Short mmCIF file of C-alpha atoms and ligand atoms in Angstrom, two decimals:
data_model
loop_
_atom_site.label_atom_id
_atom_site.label_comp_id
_atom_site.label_asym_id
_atom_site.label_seq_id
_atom_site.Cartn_x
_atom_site.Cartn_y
_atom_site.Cartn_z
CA UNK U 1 7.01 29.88 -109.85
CA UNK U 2 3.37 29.31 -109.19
CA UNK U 3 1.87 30.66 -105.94
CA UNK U 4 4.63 29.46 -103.62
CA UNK U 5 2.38 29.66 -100.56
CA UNK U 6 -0.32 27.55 -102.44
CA UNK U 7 1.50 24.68 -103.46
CA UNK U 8 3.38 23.85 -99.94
CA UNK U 9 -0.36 24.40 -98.69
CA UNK U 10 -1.25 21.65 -100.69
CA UNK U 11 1.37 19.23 -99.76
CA UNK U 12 0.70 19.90 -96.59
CA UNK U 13 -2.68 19.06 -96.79
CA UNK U 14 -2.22 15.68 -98.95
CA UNK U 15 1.23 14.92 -96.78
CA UNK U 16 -0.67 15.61 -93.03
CA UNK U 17 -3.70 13.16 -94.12
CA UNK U 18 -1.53 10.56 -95.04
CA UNK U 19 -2.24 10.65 -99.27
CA UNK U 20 -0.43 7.59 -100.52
CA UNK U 21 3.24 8.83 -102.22
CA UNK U 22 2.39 7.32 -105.60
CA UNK U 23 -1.00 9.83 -105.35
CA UNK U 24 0.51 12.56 -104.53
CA UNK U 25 0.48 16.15 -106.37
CA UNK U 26 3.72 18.10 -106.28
CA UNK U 27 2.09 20.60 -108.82
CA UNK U 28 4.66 22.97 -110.10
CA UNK U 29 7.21 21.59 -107.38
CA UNK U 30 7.07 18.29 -109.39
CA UNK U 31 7.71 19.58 -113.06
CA UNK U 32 11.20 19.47 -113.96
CA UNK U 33 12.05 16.69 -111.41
CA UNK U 34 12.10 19.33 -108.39
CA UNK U 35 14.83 21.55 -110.29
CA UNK U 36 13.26 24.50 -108.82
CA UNK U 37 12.70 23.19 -105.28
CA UNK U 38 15.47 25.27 -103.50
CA UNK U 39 17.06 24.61 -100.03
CA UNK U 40 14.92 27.55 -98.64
CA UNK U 41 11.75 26.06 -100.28
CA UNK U 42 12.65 22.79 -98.92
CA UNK U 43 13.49 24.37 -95.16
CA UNK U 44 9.03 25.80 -95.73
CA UNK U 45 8.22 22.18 -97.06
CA UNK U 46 9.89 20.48 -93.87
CA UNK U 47 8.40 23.22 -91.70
CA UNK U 48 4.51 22.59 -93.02
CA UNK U 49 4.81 18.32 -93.16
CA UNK U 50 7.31 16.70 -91.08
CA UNK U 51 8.52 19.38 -88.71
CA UNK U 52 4.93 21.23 -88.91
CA UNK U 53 4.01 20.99 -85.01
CA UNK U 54 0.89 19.11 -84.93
CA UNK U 55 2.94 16.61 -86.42
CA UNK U 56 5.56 16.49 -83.48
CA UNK U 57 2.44 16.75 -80.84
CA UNK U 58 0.21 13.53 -82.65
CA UNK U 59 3.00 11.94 -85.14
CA UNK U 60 1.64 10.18 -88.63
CA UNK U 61 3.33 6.66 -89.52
CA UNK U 62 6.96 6.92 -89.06
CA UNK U 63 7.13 4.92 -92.13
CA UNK U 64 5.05 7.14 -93.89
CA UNK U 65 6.84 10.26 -92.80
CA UNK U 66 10.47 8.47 -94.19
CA UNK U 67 8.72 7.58 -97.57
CA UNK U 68 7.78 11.03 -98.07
CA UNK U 69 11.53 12.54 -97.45
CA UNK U 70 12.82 9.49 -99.16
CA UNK U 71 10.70 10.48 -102.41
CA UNK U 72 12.11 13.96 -102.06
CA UNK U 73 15.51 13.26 -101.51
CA UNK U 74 15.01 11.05 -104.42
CA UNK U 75 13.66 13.77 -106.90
CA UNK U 76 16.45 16.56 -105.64
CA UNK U 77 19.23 14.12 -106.33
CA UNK U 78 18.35 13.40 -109.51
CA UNK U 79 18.34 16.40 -110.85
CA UNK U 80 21.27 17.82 -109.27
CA UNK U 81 19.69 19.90 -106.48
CA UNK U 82 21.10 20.92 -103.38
CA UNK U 83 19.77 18.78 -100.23
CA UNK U 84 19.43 21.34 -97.32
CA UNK U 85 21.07 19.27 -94.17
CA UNK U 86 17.68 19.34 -92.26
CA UNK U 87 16.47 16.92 -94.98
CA UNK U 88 18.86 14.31 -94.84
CA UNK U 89 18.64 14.91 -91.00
CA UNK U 90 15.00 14.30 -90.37
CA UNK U 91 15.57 11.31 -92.93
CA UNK U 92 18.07 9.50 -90.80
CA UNK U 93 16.56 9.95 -87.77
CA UNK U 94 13.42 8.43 -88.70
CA UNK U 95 15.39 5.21 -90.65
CA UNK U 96 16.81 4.88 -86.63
CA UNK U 97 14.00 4.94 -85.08
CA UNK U 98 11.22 1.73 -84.40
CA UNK U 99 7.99 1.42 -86.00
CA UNK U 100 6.07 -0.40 -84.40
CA UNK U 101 3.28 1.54 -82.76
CA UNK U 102 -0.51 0.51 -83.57
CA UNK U 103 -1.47 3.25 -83.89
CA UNK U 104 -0.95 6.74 -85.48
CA UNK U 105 -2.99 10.27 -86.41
CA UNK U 106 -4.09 11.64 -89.61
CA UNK U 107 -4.97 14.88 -89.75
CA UNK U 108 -7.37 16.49 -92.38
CA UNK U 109 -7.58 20.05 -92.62
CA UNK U 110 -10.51 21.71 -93.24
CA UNK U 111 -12.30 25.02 -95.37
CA UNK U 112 -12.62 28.27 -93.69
CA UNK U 113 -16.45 27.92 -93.58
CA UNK U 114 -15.51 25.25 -90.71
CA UNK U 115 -15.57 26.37 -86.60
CA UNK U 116 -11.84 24.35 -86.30
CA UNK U 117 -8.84 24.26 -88.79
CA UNK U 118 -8.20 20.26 -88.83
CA UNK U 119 -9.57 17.15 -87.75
CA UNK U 120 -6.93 14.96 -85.86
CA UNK U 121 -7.63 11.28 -85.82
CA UNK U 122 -5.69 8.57 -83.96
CA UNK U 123 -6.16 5.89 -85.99
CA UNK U 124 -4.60 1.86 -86.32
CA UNK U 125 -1.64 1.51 -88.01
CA UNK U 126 -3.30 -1.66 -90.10
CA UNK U 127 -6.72 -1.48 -91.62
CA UNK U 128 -7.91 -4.40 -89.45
CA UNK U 129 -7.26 -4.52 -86.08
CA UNK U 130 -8.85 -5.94 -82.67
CA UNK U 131 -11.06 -8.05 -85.45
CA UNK U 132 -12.59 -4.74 -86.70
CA UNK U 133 -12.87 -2.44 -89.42
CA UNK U 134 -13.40 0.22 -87.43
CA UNK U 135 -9.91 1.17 -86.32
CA UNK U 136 -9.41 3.41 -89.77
CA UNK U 137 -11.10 5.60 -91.91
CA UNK U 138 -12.33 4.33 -95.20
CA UNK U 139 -12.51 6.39 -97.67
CA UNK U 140 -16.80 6.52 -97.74
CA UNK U 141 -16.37 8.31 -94.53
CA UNK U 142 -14.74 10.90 -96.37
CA UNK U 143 -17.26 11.17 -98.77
CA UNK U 144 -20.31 10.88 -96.39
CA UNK U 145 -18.49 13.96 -94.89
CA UNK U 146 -18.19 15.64 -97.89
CA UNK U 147 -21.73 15.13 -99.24
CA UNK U 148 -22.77 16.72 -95.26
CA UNK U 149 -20.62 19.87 -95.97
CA UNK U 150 -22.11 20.42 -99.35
CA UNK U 151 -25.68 20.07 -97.87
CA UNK U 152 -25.22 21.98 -94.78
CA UNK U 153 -28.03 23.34 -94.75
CA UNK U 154 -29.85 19.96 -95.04
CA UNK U 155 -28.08 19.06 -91.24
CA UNK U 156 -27.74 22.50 -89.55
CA UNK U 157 -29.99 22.37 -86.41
CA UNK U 158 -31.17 18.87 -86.71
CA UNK U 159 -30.47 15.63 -84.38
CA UNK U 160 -28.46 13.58 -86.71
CA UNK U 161 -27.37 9.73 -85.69
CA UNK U 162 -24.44 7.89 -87.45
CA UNK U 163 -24.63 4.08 -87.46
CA UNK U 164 -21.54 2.34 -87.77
CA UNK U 165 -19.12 5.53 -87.06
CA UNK U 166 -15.76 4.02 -86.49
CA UNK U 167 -13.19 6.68 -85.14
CA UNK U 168 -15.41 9.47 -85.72
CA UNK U 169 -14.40 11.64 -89.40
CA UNK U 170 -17.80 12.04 -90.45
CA UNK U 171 -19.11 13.21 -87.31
CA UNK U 172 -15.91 15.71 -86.13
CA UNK U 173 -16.42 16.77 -89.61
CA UNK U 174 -20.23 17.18 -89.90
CA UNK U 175 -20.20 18.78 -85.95
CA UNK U 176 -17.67 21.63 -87.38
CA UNK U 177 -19.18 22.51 -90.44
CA UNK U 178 -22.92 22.20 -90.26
CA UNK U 179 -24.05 22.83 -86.33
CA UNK U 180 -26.16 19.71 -85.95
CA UNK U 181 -28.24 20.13 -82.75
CA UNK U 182 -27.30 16.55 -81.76
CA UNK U 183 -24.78 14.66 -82.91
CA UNK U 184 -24.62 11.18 -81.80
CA UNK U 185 -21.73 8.67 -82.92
CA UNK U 186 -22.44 4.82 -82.40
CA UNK U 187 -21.01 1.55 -82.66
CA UNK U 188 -20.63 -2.10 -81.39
CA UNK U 189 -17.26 -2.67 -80.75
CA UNK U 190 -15.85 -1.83 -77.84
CA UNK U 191 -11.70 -0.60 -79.21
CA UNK U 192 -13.79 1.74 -81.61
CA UNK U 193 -16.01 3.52 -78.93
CA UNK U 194 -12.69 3.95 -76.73
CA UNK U 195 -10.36 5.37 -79.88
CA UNK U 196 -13.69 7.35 -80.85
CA UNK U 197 -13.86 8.79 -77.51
CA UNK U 198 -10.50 9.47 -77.16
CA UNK U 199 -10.42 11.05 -80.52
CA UNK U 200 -13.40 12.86 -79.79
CA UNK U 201 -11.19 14.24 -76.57
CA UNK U 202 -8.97 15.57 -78.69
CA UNK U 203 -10.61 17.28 -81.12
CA UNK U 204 -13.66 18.61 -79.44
CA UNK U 205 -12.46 20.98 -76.81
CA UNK U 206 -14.70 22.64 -74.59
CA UNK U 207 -13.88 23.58 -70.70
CA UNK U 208 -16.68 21.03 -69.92
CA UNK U 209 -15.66 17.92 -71.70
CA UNK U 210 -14.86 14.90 -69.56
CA UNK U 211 -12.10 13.04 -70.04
CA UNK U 212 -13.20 9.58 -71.64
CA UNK U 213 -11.49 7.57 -69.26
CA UNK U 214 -13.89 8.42 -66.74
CA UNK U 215 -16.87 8.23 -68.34
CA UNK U 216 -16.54 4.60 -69.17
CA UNK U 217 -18.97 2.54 -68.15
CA UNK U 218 -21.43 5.45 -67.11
CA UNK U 219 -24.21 3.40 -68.50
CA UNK U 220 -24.14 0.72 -70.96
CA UNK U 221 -25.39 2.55 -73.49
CA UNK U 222 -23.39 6.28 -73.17
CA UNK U 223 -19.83 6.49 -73.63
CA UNK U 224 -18.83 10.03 -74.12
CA UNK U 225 -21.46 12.95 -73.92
CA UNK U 226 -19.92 16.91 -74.35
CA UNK U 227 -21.02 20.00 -76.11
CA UNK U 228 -19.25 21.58 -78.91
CA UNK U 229 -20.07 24.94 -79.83
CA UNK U 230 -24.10 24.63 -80.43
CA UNK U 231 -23.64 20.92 -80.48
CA UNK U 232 -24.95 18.58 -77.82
CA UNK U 233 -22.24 15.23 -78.88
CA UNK U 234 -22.92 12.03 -77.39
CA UNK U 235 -21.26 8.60 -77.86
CA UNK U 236 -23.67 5.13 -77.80
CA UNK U 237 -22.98 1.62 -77.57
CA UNK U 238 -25.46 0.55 -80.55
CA UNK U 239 -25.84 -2.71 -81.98
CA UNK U 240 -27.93 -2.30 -85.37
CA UNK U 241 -29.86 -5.26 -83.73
CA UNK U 242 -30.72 -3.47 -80.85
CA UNK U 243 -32.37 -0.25 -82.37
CA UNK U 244 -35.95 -1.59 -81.27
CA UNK U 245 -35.01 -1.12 -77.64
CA UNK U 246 -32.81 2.45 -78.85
CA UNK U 247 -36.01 3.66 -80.38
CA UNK U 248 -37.98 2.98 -77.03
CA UNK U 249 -35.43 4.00 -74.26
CA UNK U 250 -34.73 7.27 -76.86
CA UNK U 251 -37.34 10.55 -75.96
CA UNK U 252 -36.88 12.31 -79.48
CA UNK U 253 -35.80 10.12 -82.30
CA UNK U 254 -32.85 11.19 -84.35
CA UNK U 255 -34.40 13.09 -87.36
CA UNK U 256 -31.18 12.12 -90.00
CA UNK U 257 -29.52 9.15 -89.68
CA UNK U 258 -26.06 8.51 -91.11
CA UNK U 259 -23.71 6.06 -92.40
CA UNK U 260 -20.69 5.57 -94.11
CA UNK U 261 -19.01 1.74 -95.30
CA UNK U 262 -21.43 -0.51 -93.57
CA UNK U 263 -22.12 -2.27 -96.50
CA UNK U 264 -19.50 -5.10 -96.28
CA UNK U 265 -20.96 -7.76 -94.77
CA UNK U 266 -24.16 -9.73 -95.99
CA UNK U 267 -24.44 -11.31 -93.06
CA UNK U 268 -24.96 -7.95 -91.23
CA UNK U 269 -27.76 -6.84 -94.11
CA UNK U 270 -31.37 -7.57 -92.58
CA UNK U 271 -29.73 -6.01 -89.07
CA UNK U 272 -29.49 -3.05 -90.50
CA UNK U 273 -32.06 -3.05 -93.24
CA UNK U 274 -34.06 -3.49 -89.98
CA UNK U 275 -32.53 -0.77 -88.24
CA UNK U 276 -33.32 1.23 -91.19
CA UNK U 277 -37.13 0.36 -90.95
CA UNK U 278 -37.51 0.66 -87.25
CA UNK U 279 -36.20 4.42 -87.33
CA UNK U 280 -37.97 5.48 -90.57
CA UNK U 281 -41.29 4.04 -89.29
CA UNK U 282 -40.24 5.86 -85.74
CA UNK U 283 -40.07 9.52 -86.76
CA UNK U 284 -36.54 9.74 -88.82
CA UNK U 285 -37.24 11.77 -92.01
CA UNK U 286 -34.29 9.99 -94.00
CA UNK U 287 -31.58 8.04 -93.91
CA UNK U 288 -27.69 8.78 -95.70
CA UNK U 289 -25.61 6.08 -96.52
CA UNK U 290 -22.08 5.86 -98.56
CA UNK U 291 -21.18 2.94 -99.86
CA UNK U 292 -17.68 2.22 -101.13
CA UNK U 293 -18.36 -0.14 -104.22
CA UNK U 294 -15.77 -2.89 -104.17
CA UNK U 295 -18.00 -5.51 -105.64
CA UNK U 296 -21.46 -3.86 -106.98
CA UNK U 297 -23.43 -7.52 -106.46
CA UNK U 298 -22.78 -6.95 -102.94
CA UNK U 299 -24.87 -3.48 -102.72
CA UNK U 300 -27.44 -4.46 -104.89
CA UNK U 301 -28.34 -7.60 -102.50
CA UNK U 302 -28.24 -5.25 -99.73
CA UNK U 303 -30.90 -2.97 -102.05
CA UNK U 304 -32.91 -5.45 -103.17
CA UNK U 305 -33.06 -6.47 -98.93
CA UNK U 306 -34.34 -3.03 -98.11
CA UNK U 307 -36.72 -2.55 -101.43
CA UNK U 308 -39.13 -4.38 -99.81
CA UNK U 309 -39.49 -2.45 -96.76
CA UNK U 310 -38.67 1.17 -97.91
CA UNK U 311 -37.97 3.13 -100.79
CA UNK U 312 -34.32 4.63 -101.66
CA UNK U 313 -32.41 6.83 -104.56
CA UNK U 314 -29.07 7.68 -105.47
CA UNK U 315 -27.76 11.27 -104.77
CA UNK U 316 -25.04 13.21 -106.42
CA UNK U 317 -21.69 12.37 -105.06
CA UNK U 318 -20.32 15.80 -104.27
CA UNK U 319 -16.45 16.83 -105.84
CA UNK U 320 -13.79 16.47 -103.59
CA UNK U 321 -13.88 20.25 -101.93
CA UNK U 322 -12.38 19.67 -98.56
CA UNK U 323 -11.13 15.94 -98.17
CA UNK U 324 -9.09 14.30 -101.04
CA UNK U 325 -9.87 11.24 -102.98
CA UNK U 326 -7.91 8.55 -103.64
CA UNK U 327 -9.59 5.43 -103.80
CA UNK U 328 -10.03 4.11 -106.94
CA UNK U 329 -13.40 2.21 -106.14
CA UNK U 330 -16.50 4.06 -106.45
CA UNK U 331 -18.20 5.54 -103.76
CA UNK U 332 -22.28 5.75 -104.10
CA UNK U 333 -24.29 7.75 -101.82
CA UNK U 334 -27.85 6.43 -101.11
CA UNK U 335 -30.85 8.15 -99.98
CA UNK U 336 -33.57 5.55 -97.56
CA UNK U 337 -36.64 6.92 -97.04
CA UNK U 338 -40.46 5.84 -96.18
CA UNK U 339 -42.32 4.99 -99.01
CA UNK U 340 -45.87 6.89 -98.82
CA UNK U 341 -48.00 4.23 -98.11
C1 SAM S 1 -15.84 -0.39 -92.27
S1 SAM S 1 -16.13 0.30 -90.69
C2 SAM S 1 -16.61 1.94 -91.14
C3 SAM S 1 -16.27 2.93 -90.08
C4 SAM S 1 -16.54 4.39 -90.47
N1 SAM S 1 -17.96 4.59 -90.70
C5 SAM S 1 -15.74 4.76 -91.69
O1 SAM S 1 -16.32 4.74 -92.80
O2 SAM S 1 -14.55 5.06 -91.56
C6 SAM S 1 -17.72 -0.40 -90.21
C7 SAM S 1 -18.13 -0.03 -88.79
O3 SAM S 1 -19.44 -0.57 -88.53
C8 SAM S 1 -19.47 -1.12 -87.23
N2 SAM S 1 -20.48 -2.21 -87.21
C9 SAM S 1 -20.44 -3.36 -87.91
N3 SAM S 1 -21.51 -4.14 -87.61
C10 SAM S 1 -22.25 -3.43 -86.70
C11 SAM S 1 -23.46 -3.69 -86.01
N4 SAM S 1 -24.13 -4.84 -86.21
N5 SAM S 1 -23.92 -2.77 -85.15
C12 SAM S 1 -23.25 -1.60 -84.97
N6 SAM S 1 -22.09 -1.30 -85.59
C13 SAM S 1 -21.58 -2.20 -86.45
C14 SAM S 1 -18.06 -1.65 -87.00
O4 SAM S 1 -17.76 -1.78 -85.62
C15 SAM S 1 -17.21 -0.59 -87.71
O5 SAM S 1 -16.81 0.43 -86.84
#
């Protein structure tokens, strides 16, 4: 067989970030209907996804976890293959247990260019929840992240701001591959800035870090501030409608300013067309943002808003390297810049 090693990597890595079962690739495992998928292959599978620690520490969706085992079960039976007990024994426990946390992690594991092995997100169990879409990552974020790896260089020692940045992939992700010298995340709604900082807790672990709890409420603005490596991370309370008075209270505008799936809502489009302005006319050099295309009419009002203030282009979208894909919408990745006047 194949590079045994390889391919239980690999379903680790789709199985620990949640990858939908019907998008899943078994590779080799998966020809024959799992004829060659042994009891002592399926003891290393159980051992890298369900019983792989970081699972037992920040547990994915029970029902995922049971759909995964009941896919595999599935496939051995089928074709005749012994079941080792653990199998059927991880299986039944999970059919007896609840489900009904709101919440649960992902984890996404990054290259080896990267300063940590995985990102660990709490996340909501439904994809909108406390009125928000901010609970979850969309699958932009992914690719905002991935377009930041693959332009490193573009980000390393430069103040970077991401509008809009939900539970925080881009930014864990952009903070441990491509030393910004400031990261700041920022959002409006107060159960994302709590699971951000919180999930910012957990994954960026210094001696000085603070726990969030008690940095609530430290101003109105600043909800989490640490250091990561040669990182200085904060956390704002930003409105897009606010940025006039960010730009002013704010010594050193950010010089890059991020975004990923914050183009939804028409109703939020001049706000942050605005936004947009205000920073590029402040000082910001450019502006990323990735844009999940679920209805193309949608983007193109939002474009046609922000032609008349400043100029923009699409960039490549970067192959999936280190996160995996599988959204079947398009994803576009839009450059705003300052015309030259
Ligand atoms: C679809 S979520 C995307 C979250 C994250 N960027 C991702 O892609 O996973 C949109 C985010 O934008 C934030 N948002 C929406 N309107 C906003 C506004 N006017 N000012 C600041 N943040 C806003 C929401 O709170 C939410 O977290």
């Amino acid at each position: 067989m194949e590079n045994e090693d390889r391919i239980i990597y690999c379903i680790k890595k789709q199985f620990l970030c949640c990858t939908p079962i019907n998008k899943f690739d078994f590779m080799t495992f998966g020809e024959n209907g799992f004829k060659m998928v042994d009891t002592c292959i399926q003891e290393k599978l159980l051992n890298s996804t369900v019983n792989n620690p970081t699972v037992k520490k920040y547990p994915l969706k029970k029902s995922y976890q049971k759909a995964f085992l009941k896919f595999i079960i599935d496939k051995l039976e089928r074709c005749n293959q012994d079941i080792h007990d653990n199998v059927y024994d991880l299986y039944c426990n999970l059919v007896s247990q609840n489900d009904d946390s709101s919440t649960h992690y992902r984890h996404f594991l990054l290259n080896d260019r990267a300063t940590r092995d995985c990102i660990t997100l709490e996340e909501s169990t439904s994809i909108i929840s406390h009125g928000t879409t901010g609970m979850c990552s969309w699958q932009a974020a992914l690719t905002l992240a991935e377009w930041c790896i693959s332009n490193e260089s573009q980000l390393t020692g430069k103040r970077i701001l991401e509008l809009g940045s939900g539970i925080g992939l881009t930014g864990v992700a952009v903070i441990s591959a491509c030393s910004p010298k400031q990261y700041t995340f920022s959002d409006c709604h107060p159960a994302v800035l709590n699971l951000l900082c919180k999930n910012l807790y957990t994954n960026l672990s210094t001696d000085s870090k603070e726990h969030p709890e008690n940095l609530e409420k430290r101003d109105e603005r600043l909800q989490f501030r640490t250091r990561y490596k040669d990182s200085g991370v904060r956390v704002e309370n930003l409105k897009w409608e606010e940025i006039e008075e960010y730009v002013n209270e704010s010594t050193l505008v950010p010089e890059i300013v991020i975004a990923a799936d914050v183009l939804y809502d028409k109703s939020n489009f001049s706000a942050l067309s605005n936004a947009l302005e205000t920073l590029l006319k402040n000082g910001t050099q450019y502006a990323i943002i990735a844009a999940t295309v679920r209805n193309s009419s949608t983007i193109a009002q939002f474009l046609e808003e922000l032609d008349s203030k400043l100029g923009y282009e699409d960039e490549p979208v970067p192959n999936s390297e280190v996160f995996i894909q599988t959204s079947d919408a398009p994803i576009r990745i839009i450059r705003v810049f300052k015309e030259l006047s």
